[in-house]
PDB file of C-alpha atoms in Angstrom:
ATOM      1  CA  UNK A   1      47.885 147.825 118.796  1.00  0.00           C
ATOM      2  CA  UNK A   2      51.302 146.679 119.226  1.00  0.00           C
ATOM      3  CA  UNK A   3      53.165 144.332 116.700  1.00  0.00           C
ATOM      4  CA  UNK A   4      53.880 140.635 117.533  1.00  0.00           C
ATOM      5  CA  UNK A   5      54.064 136.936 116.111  1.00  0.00           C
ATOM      6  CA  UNK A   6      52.173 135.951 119.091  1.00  0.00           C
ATOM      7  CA  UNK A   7      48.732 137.075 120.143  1.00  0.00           C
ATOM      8  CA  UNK A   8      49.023 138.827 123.373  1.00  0.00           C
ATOM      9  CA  UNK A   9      47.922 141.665 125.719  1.00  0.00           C
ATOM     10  CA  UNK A  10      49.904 143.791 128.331  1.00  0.00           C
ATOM     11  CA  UNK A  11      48.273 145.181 131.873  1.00  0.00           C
ATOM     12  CA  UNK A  12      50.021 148.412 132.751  1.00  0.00           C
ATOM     13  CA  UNK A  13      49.651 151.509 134.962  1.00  0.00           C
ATOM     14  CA  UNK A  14      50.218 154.870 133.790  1.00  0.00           C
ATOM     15  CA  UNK A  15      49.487 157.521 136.595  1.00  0.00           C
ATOM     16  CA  UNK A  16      46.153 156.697 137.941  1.00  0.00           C
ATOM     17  CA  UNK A  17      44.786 155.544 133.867  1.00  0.00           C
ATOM     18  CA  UNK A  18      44.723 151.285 133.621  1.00  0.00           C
ATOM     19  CA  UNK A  19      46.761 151.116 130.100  1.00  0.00           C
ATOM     20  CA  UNK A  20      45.967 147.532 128.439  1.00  0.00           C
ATOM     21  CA  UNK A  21      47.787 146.791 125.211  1.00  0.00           C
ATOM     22  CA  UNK A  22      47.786 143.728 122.688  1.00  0.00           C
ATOM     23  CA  UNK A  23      48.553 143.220 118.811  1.00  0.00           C
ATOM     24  CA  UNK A  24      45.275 142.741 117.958  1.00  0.00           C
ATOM     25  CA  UNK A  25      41.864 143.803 119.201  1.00  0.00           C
ATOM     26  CA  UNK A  26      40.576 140.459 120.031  1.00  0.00           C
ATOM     27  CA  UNK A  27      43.889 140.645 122.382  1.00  0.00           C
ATOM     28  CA  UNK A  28      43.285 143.943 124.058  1.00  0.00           C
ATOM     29  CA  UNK A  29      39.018 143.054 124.745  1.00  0.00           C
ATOM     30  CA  UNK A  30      40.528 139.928 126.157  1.00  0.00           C
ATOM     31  CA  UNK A  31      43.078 142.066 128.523  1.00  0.00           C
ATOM     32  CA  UNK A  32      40.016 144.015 129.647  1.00  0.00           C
ATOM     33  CA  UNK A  33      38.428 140.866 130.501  1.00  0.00           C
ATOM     34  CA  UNK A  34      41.252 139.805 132.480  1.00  0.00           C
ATOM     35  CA  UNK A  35      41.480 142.970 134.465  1.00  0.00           C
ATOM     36  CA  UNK A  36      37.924 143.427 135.331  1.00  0.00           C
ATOM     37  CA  UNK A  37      37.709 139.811 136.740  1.00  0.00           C
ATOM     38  CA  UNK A  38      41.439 139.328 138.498  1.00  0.00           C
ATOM     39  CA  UNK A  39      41.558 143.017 138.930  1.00  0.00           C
ATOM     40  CA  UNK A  40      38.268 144.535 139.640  1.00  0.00           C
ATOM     41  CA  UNK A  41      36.508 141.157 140.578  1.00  0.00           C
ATOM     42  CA  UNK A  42      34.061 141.259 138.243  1.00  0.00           C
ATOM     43  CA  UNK A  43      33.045 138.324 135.685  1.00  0.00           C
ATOM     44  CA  UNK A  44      30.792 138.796 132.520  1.00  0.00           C
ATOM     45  CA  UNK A  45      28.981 136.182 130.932  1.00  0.00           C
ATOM     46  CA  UNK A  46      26.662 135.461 128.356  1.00  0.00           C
ATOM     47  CA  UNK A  47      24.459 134.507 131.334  1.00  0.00           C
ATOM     48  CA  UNK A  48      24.645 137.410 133.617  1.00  0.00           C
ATOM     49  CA  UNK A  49      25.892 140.516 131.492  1.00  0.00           C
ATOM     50  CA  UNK A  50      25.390 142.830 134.935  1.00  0.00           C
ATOM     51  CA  UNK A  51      28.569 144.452 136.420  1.00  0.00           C
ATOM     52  CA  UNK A  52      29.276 147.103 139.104  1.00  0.00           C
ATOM     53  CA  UNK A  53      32.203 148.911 138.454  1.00  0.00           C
ATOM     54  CA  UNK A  54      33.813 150.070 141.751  1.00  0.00           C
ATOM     55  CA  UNK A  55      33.941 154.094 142.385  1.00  0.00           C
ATOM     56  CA  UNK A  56      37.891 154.086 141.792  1.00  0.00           C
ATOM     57  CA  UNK A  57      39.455 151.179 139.467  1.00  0.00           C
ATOM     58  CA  UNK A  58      42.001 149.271 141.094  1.00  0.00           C
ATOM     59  CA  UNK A  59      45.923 149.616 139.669  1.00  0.00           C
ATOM     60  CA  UNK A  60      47.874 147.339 137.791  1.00  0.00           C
ATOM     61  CA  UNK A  61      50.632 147.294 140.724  1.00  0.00           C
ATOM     62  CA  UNK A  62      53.102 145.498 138.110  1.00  0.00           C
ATOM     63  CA  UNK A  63      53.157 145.076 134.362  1.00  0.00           C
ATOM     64  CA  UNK A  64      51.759 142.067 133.162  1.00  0.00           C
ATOM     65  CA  UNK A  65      51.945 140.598 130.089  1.00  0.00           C
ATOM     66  CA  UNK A  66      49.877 136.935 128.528  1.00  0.00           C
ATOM     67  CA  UNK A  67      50.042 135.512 125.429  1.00  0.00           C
ATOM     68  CA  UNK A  68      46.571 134.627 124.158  1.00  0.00           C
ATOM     69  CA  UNK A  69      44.906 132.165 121.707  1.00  0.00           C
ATOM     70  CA  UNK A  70      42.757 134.244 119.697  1.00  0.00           C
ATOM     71  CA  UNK A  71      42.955 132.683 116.272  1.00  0.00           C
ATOM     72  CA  UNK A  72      40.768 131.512 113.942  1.00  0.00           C
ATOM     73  CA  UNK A  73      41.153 128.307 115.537  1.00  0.00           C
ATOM     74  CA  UNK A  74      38.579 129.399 118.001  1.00  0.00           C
ATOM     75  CA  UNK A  75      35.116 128.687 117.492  1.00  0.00           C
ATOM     76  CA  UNK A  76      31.541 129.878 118.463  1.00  0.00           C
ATOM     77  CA  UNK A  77      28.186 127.545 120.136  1.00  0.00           C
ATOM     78  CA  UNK A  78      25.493 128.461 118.320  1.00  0.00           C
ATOM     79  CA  UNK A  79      23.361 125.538 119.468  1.00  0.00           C
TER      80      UNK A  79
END
């Protein structure tokens, strides 16, 4: 976890490792969602929960970083 006033993650490439970063761990499972479906094309949903991971993942080819709303401000459908 990284410190910040926002909530945000990073997308970064280390070697041949994917390195995603955030300040909080809502932030960082969000960063993995963004790189699996704008990265990897893949797209999980409560409705189809499948996914194929390719053989080799593909790189982060330049550092990207999002700010994210993951407050308590968001809220859950339970209905």
């Amino acid at each position: 976890q990284v410190k910040s006033d926002a909530d945000f993650f990073e997308l970064d490439q280390k070697g041949d490792k994917v390195v995603i970063r955030g300040n909080n761990y809502v932030s960082i499972a969000t960063g993995l969602n963004w790189y699996l479906k704008y990265y990897a094309g893949i797209h999980l949903s409560w409705n189809g929960m499948q996914a194929k991971l390719p053989a080799v993942l593909p790189p982060v080819t330049k550092k990207e970083r999002r700010e994210t709303e993951t407050g308590t401000e968001v809220t859950t459908c339970t209905g």
